[in-house]
Amino acid sequence: MKEALIFIKKVELKTIADVLSEYHKLSDGIVPSYVIELRQTSMDTYVLSFPTGITYNEYENLLLWFNNEIKAEKDIYGYNTTKHLKKVRTTTNAMFWVEPSNGNIMFCREDGLTYSETDDGFEIVPQKRKYLPLDVQWKASSSLIKSYAFVYVDTTRSEWKWNLIFYSRLIGAMVSFFLGYYAFLFTVLRNSHWIIIGIIALIVSFCWGWKSKGCLFEKIENRLVNFLTSFFVIAPIVLSINYYLRIGTVKQQVVVIEELYKTSGRHNDNYLYWAKFSFPPNNNIKVKIPVKSDFYNTLESGDTCIADYRKGLLGITVIDSLYKPK
């Protein structure tokens, strides 16, 4: 059996290489494994050969792809076996092409019979194109320009692993977010703390996307997305480590309640109660923490309370509790 081939004439090499590279980028990993060799036989004639073989479906896809993507005067045709085609009573090789008038795959045999693809296979139609005999010595007179190796990836076997990894990460991210948010409510954060977290996120995002491709705008956009993602991942982790691993000695600080308010959830009878106060040094850090409803009902703006606080593992102050002095 002769090797399947696709001939491309009257098209520049760069155009063919660009179209083939794009096809490789889109198809690698999802099509059966095979190799494409791009060869040149003359000044304006190029050949795609498939030394490891190619399925007919993939061969047809390539014919259609080149016919659709090359927007210029062109002559694209190929040679392949017909033994696997429906309603075709021959096992000889034939010349294939895409008919410009209807976009159908067609082929003709050496004896002049022409077939057109239909929804139910191929059927004989009036002759559309004369068969061009294949020069069996074409490879000896050609030069190899580039090879493209397609490697099929069987995703069905590892799909459950990827799903497990994905959902594990999703659950981990949700748990981290809620733990971090609760820690945030009781953490006395200064501007310097946010700056440090931002710097860490910036370093992580730079290392994460330093090989990003594309134009300048795309690179900036990718870096920004990486930075925001890194920030919202790192911040809950930092706050959780600091809050849940408290190691400092408990101290007391007298604070004055500046504001009391409650927020409702989805149902009007489901409230969250909050107390807001300033915290040293210089009372320039505003802290609001959730409190229990019975304690909330005993408070008024201007009341003096005592806040128990200590340092977390990372040295950031956290509030342990809030109560009225005895």
CSV table of C-alpha atoms in Angstrom, one decimal:
chain,number,residue,atom,x,y,z
A,1,MET,CA,0.0,0.0,0.0
A,2,LYS,CA,1.3,3.4,-0.9
A,3,GLU,CA,1.9,6.0,1.8
A,4,ALA,CA,-0.9,8.6,2.4
A,5,LEU,CA,0.2,12.0,1.1
A,6,ILE,CA,-1.1,15.5,0.7
A,7,PHE,CA,0.3,17.8,-2.0
A,8,ILE,CA,0.1,21.6,-1.6
A,9,LYS,CA,1.0,23.8,-4.5
A,10,LYS,CA,1.1,27.6,-5.3
A,11,VAL,CA,1.3,28.4,-1.5
A,12,GLU,CA,4.3,29.9,0.3
A,13,LEU,CA,6.2,27.7,2.8
A,14,LYS,CA,5.6,30.1,5.7
A,15,THR,CA,1.8,29.9,5.2
A,16,ILE,CA,1.9,26.2,5.2
A,17,ALA,CA,4.1,26.0,8.3
A,18,ASP,CA,1.9,28.5,10.2
A,19,VAL,CA,-1.3,26.6,9.3
A,20,LEU,CA,0.3,23.2,10.2
A,21,SER,CA,1.7,24.6,13.5
A,22,GLU,CA,-1.7,25.9,14.5
A,23,TYR,CA,-3.3,22.5,13.7
A,24,HIS,CA,-0.6,20.8,15.7
A,25,LYS,CA,-1.2,23.1,18.7
A,26,LEU,CA,-5.0,22.5,18.6
A,27,SER,CA,-4.9,18.7,17.9
A,28,ASP,CA,-1.9,17.4,19.9
A,29,GLY,CA,-3.0,15.1,22.7
A,30,ILE,CA,-6.6,14.5,21.3
A,31,VAL,CA,-5.9,12.8,18.0
A,32,PRO,CA,-4.3,9.4,17.4
A,33,SER,CA,-0.6,9.4,17.7
A,34,TYR,CA,1.2,9.9,14.3
A,35,VAL,CA,3.9,12.0,12.6
A,36,ILE,CA,3.6,14.6,9.9
A,37,GLU,CA,6.6,15.3,7.7
A,38,LEU,CA,6.6,18.6,5.8
A,39,ARG,CA,8.7,18.1,2.6
A,40,GLN,CA,9.5,20.3,-0.4
A,41,THR,CA,9.7,18.6,-3.9
A,42,SER,CA,10.1,21.7,-6.1
A,43,MET,CA,10.0,25.5,-5.9
A,44,ASP,CA,6.2,25.7,-5.3
A,45,THR,CA,5.3,22.2,-4.3
A,46,TYR,CA,5.2,20.8,-0.8
A,47,VAL,CA,4.1,17.4,0.5
A,48,LEU,CA,2.7,16.2,3.8
A,49,SER,CA,3.7,12.6,4.4
A,50,PHE,CA,2.8,10.3,7.3
A,51,PRO,CA,5.6,7.8,7.9
A,52,THR,CA,3.9,6.2,10.9
A,53,GLY,CA,0.5,6.0,9.1
A,54,ILE,CA,-2.7,8.1,9.6
A,55,THR,CA,-6.4,7.2,10.1
A,56,TYR,CA,-8.7,8.2,7.3
A,57,ASN,CA,-10.7,10.6,9.6
A,58,GLU,CA,-7.6,12.5,10.5
A,59,TYR,CA,-6.5,12.5,6.9
A,60,GLU,CA,-9.8,14.0,5.9
A,61,ASN,CA,-9.6,16.6,8.7
A,62,LEU,CA,-6.2,17.8,7.4
A,63,LEU,CA,-7.5,18.2,3.9
A,64,LEU,CA,-10.5,20.2,5.1
A,65,TRP,CA,-8.3,22.2,7.5
A,66,PHE,CA,-5.8,23.3,4.8
A,67,ASN,CA,-8.6,24.0,2.3
A,68,ASN,CA,-10.4,26.3,4.9
A,69,GLU,CA,-7.3,28.0,6.3
A,70,ILE,CA,-5.3,28.9,3.2
A,71,LYS,CA,-7.1,31.9,1.7
A,72,ALA,CA,-5.4,32.1,-1.6
A,73,GLU,CA,-5.2,30.5,-5.0
A,74,LYS,CA,-4.3,27.0,-4.2
A,75,ASP,CA,-4.0,23.4,-5.4
A,76,ILE,CA,-4.4,20.9,-2.6
A,77,TYR,CA,-4.9,17.2,-3.2
A,78,GLY,CA,-3.6,13.9,-1.9
A,79,TYR,CA,-3.3,10.2,-2.3
A,80,ASN,CA,-4.7,7.6,0.1
A,81,THR,CA,-6.2,4.1,0.1
A,82,THR,CA,-9.9,3.7,-0.3
A,83,LYS,CA,-10.3,0.2,1.3
A,84,HIS,CA,-12.0,1.5,4.5
A,85,LEU,CA,-14.6,3.7,2.7
A,86,LYS,CA,-18.3,2.8,2.5
A,87,LYS,CA,-19.8,2.0,-0.8
A,88,VAL,CA,-16.4,2.0,-2.6
A,89,ARG,CA,-15.7,-1.3,-4.4
A,90,THR,CA,-11.9,-0.9,-4.7
A,91,THR,CA,-8.8,-1.2,-2.5
A,92,THR,CA,-6.5,0.8,-4.8
A,93,ASN,CA,-5.2,4.2,-4.0
A,94,ALA,CA,-7.0,7.3,-5.2
A,95,MET,CA,-6.5,11.0,-5.5
A,96,PHE,CA,-8.4,13.1,-2.9
A,97,TRP,CA,-9.4,16.7,-2.8
A,98,VAL,CA,-12.0,19.1,-1.5
A,99,GLU,CA,-14.5,20.2,-4.1
A,100,PRO,CA,-14.7,24.1,-4.1
A,101,SER,CA,-18.3,24.2,-5.2
A,102,ASN,CA,-19.7,22.3,-2.2
A,103,GLY,CA,-16.9,21.7,0.2
A,104,ASN,CA,-17.2,17.9,0.0
A,105,ILE,CA,-14.4,15.4,0.1
A,106,MET,CA,-14.0,13.8,-3.3
A,107,PHE,CA,-11.6,11.3,-4.9
A,108,CYS,CA,-11.0,9.8,-8.3
A,109,ARG,CA,-9.5,6.5,-9.4
A,110,GLU,CA,-7.1,5.8,-12.2
A,111,ASP,CA,-9.9,4.4,-14.3
A,112,GLY,CA,-11.7,7.8,-14.2
A,113,LEU,CA,-14.5,6.9,-11.6
A,114,THR,CA,-15.1,9.9,-9.3
A,115,TYR,CA,-16.7,9.6,-5.9
A,116,SER,CA,-18.2,12.3,-3.6
A,117,GLU,CA,-18.7,12.0,0.1
A,118,THR,CA,-22.3,11.9,1.4
A,119,ASP,CA,-23.9,11.5,4.8
A,120,ASP,CA,-24.0,7.7,4.2
A,121,GLY,CA,-20.5,7.2,2.8
A,122,PHE,CA,-19.3,7.8,-0.8
A,123,GLU,CA,-21.2,7.6,-4.1
A,124,ILE,CA,-20.2,7.8,-7.7
A,125,VAL,CA,-20.7,11.1,-9.4
A,126,PRO,CA,-19.9,12.5,-12.9
A,127,GLN,CA,-16.1,13.0,-13.4
A,128,LYS,CA,-14.9,16.2,-11.7
A,129,ARG,CA,-11.1,16.0,-12.0
A,130,LYS,CA,-8.6,14.0,-14.0
A,131,TYR,CA,-6.4,11.6,-12.0
A,132,LEU,CA,-2.8,12.7,-11.8
A,133,PRO,CA,-0.4,9.8,-11.6
A,134,LEU,CA,1.8,9.8,-8.5
A,135,ASP,CA,5.5,10.0,-9.1
A,136,VAL,CA,6.8,7.1,-7.0
A,137,GLN,CA,10.2,8.7,-6.8
A,138,TRP,CA,8.9,11.9,-5.2
A,139,LYS,CA,10.6,11.3,-1.8
A,140,ALA,CA,14.0,10.8,-3.3
A,141,SER,CA,13.9,14.2,-4.8
A,142,SER,CA,12.3,16.0,-1.8
A,143,SER,CA,13.9,17.7,1.2
A,144,LEU,CA,12.6,17.4,4.8
A,145,ILE,CA,11.7,20.8,6.2
A,146,LYS,CA,10.0,20.0,9.6
A,147,SER,CA,8.4,17.1,11.5
A,148,TYR,CA,5.3,17.3,13.7
A,149,ALA,CA,4.8,14.5,16.3
A,150,PHE,CA,1.3,14.1,17.7
A,151,VAL,CA,1.1,12.2,21.0
A,152,TYR,CA,-2.4,10.9,22.0
A,153,VAL,CA,-3.3,11.4,25.6
A,154,ASP,CA,-5.9,8.9,26.9
A,155,THR,CA,-7.9,11.1,29.3
A,156,THR,CA,-10.4,8.5,30.2
A,157,ARG,CA,-8.0,6.5,32.3
A,158,SER,CA,-6.8,9.5,34.3
A,159,GLU,CA,-10.1,11.4,34.3
A,160,TRP,CA,-11.0,10.3,37.8
A,161,LYS,CA,-7.6,11.3,39.1
A,162,TRP,CA,-7.9,14.8,37.6
A,163,ASN,CA,-11.4,15.1,39.1
A,164,LEU,CA,-10.1,14.0,42.5
A,165,ILE,CA,-7.3,16.6,42.3
A,166,PHE,CA,-9.7,19.3,41.0
A,167,TYR,CA,-12.4,18.8,43.7
A,168,SER,CA,-9.7,18.3,46.4
A,169,ARG,CA,-8.2,21.7,45.5
A,170,LEU,CA,-11.7,23.3,45.3
A,171,ILE,CA,-12.6,22.0,48.8
A,172,GLY,CA,-9.2,23.0,50.1
A,173,ALA,CA,-9.6,26.5,48.7
A,174,MET,CA,-13.1,26.9,50.2
A,175,VAL,CA,-12.0,25.6,53.6
A,176,SER,CA,-8.9,27.9,53.5
A,177,PHE,CA,-11.1,30.9,52.5
A,178,PHE,CA,-13.6,30.4,55.4
A,179,LEU,CA,-10.9,29.7,58.0
A,180,GLY,CA,-9.0,32.8,56.7
A,181,TYR,CA,-12.1,35.0,56.7
A,182,TYR,CA,-12.9,34.0,60.4
A,183,ALA,CA,-9.3,34.7,61.3
A,184,PHE,CA,-9.5,38.0,59.5
A,185,LEU,CA,-12.4,39.1,61.7
A,186,PHE,CA,-10.3,38.8,64.9
A,187,THR,CA,-7.0,40.0,63.5
A,188,VAL,CA,-5.7,43.5,64.1
A,189,LEU,CA,-4.2,44.2,60.6
A,190,ARG,CA,-2.1,47.2,59.9
A,191,ASN,CA,-1.3,48.6,56.4
A,192,SER,CA,2.2,47.1,56.6
A,193,HIS,CA,0.7,43.6,57.0
A,194,TRP,CA,-1.3,44.0,53.8
A,195,ILE,CA,1.8,45.4,52.0
A,196,ILE,CA,3.9,42.3,53.1
A,197,ILE,CA,1.1,39.9,51.9
A,198,GLY,CA,1.0,41.8,48.6
A,199,ILE,CA,4.7,41.6,48.1
A,200,ILE,CA,4.6,37.8,48.7
A,201,ALA,CA,1.7,37.5,46.2
A,202,LEU,CA,3.7,39.6,43.7
A,203,ILE,CA,6.7,37.4,44.0
A,204,VAL,CA,4.7,34.2,43.7
A,205,SER,CA,2.8,35.6,40.6
A,206,PHE,CA,6.0,36.6,38.9
A,207,CYS,CA,7.6,33.2,39.4
A,208,TRP,CA,4.3,31.5,38.3
A,209,GLY,CA,3.9,33.4,35.0
A,210,TRP,CA,7.4,34.4,34.1
A,211,LYS,CA,7.2,32.3,30.8
A,212,SER,CA,3.9,33.7,29.8
A,213,LYS,CA,3.5,34.3,26.1
A,214,GLY,CA,1.6,36.7,23.9
A,215,CYS,CA,1.7,40.5,23.3
A,216,LEU,CA,2.5,43.0,25.9
A,217,PHE,CA,-1.1,43.6,26.9
A,218,GLU,CA,-1.7,39.8,27.2
A,219,LYS,CA,1.4,39.5,29.4
A,220,ILE,CA,0.3,42.3,31.7
A,221,GLU,CA,-3.2,40.8,31.9
A,222,ASN,CA,-1.8,37.4,32.8
A,223,ARG,CA,0.4,38.8,35.4
A,224,LEU,CA,-2.5,40.8,36.9
A,225,VAL,CA,-4.7,37.7,37.0
A,226,ASN,CA,-1.8,35.7,38.6
A,227,PHE,CA,-1.2,38.4,41.2
A,228,LEU,CA,-4.9,38.6,42.2
A,229,THR,CA,-5.2,34.8,42.4
A,230,SER,CA,-2.0,34.6,44.5
A,231,PHE,CA,-3.2,37.3,46.8
A,232,PHE,CA,-6.5,35.7,47.5
A,233,VAL,CA,-4.8,32.3,48.1
A,234,ILE,CA,-1.9,33.6,50.2
A,235,ALA,CA,-3.9,36.0,52.4
A,236,PRO,CA,-6.2,33.4,54.0
A,237,ILE,CA,-3.3,31.0,54.5
A,238,VAL,CA,-1.2,33.7,56.3
A,239,LEU,CA,-4.2,34.9,58.4
A,240,SER,CA,-5.1,31.3,59.4
A,241,ILE,CA,-1.5,30.3,60.3
A,242,ASN,CA,-1.2,33.4,62.5
A,243,TYR,CA,-4.6,33.1,64.2
A,244,TYR,CA,-5.0,29.4,64.8
A,245,LEU,CA,-1.4,29.0,66.0
A,246,ARG,CA,-1.4,31.7,68.7
A,247,ILE,CA,1.7,31.5,70.9
A,248,GLY,CA,1.9,34.9,72.6
A,249,THR,CA,1.0,35.7,76.2
A,250,VAL,CA,-2.6,37.0,76.7
A,251,LYS,CA,-2.8,40.7,77.4
A,252,GLN,CA,-5.6,43.0,78.1
A,253,GLN,CA,-6.5,46.3,76.5
A,254,VAL,CA,-9.2,48.8,77.5
A,255,VAL,CA,-11.3,49.7,74.4
A,256,VAL,CA,-14.3,51.9,73.9
A,257,ILE,CA,-17.2,50.6,71.8
A,258,GLU,CA,-17.7,53.1,68.9
A,259,GLU,CA,-20.5,51.4,67.0
A,260,LEU,CA,-22.9,48.5,67.3
A,261,TYR,CA,-24.8,47.0,64.4
A,262,LYS,CA,-26.3,43.8,63.1
A,263,THR,CA,-26.5,42.4,59.7
A,264,SER,CA,-29.2,40.0,58.4
A,265,GLY,CA,-28.7,36.9,56.4
A,266,ARG,CA,-31.0,35.5,53.8
A,267,HIS,CA,-33.8,35.3,56.4
A,268,ASN,CA,-34.7,38.5,58.4
A,269,ASP,CA,-34.6,36.7,61.7
A,270,ASN,CA,-31.1,35.5,61.2
A,271,TYR,CA,-28.7,38.2,62.4
A,272,LEU,CA,-25.0,38.6,62.9
A,273,TYR,CA,-24.0,41.0,65.7
A,274,TRP,CA,-20.9,43.3,65.5
A,275,ALA,CA,-19.0,45.5,67.8
A,276,LYS,CA,-16.6,48.1,66.5
A,277,PHE,CA,-13.8,49.8,68.4
A,278,SER,CA,-10.3,51.4,68.0
A,279,PHE,CA,-7.1,49.5,68.9
A,280,PRO,CA,-3.7,50.8,70.0
A,281,PRO,CA,-1.2,52.1,69.2
A,282,ASN,CA,-2.7,55.6,68.9
A,283,ASN,CA,-6.2,54.1,68.5
A,284,ASN,CA,-5.8,54.4,64.7
A,285,ILE,CA,-6.7,50.8,63.8
A,286,LYS,CA,-10.4,50.1,63.5
A,287,VAL,CA,-11.5,46.6,64.6
A,288,LYS,CA,-14.9,45.1,64.2
A,289,ILE,CA,-15.6,41.6,65.6
A,290,PRO,CA,-18.7,39.4,65.8
A,291,VAL,CA,-20.2,39.0,69.2
A,292,LYS,CA,-22.9,36.9,70.7
A,293,SER,CA,-26.5,38.2,70.7
A,294,ASP,CA,-26.9,38.2,74.5
A,295,PHE,CA,-23.6,40.2,75.0
A,296,TYR,CA,-24.6,42.5,72.1
A,297,ASN,CA,-27.9,43.3,74.0
A,298,THR,CA,-25.9,44.5,77.0
A,299,LEU,CA,-23.8,47.0,75.0
A,300,GLU,CA,-24.2,50.6,74.0
A,301,SER,CA,-22.0,52.9,72.1
A,302,GLY,CA,-19.5,54.5,74.4
A,303,ASP,CA,-19.3,51.5,76.7
A,304,THR,CA,-15.8,50.5,78.0
A,305,CYS,CA,-14.8,46.9,77.5
A,306,ILE,CA,-11.7,44.8,77.8
A,307,ALA,CA,-10.2,43.0,74.9
A,308,ASP,CA,-8.0,40.0,75.5
A,309,TYR,CA,-5.3,39.9,72.8
A,310,ARG,CA,-2.0,38.2,72.0
A,311,LYS,CA,0.5,37.7,69.1
A,312,GLY,CA,-0.1,35.0,66.6
A,313,LEU,CA,2.6,32.7,65.2
A,314,LEU,CA,3.5,35.3,62.5
A,315,GLY,CA,3.6,38.2,65.1
A,316,ILE,CA,0.3,39.8,64.1
A,317,THR,CA,-2.0,40.7,67.0
A,318,VAL,CA,-5.3,38.8,67.3
A,319,ILE,CA,-8.3,39.4,69.6
A,320,ASP,CA,-9.2,36.5,71.8
A,321,SER,CA,-12.3,37.8,73.5
A,322,LEU,CA,-14.2,41.0,74.3
A,323,TYR,CA,-16.0,41.5,77.6
A,324,LYS,CA,-17.2,44.1,80.1
A,325,PRO,CA,-15.0,44.8,83.2
A,326,LYS,CA,-16.3,43.5,86.4
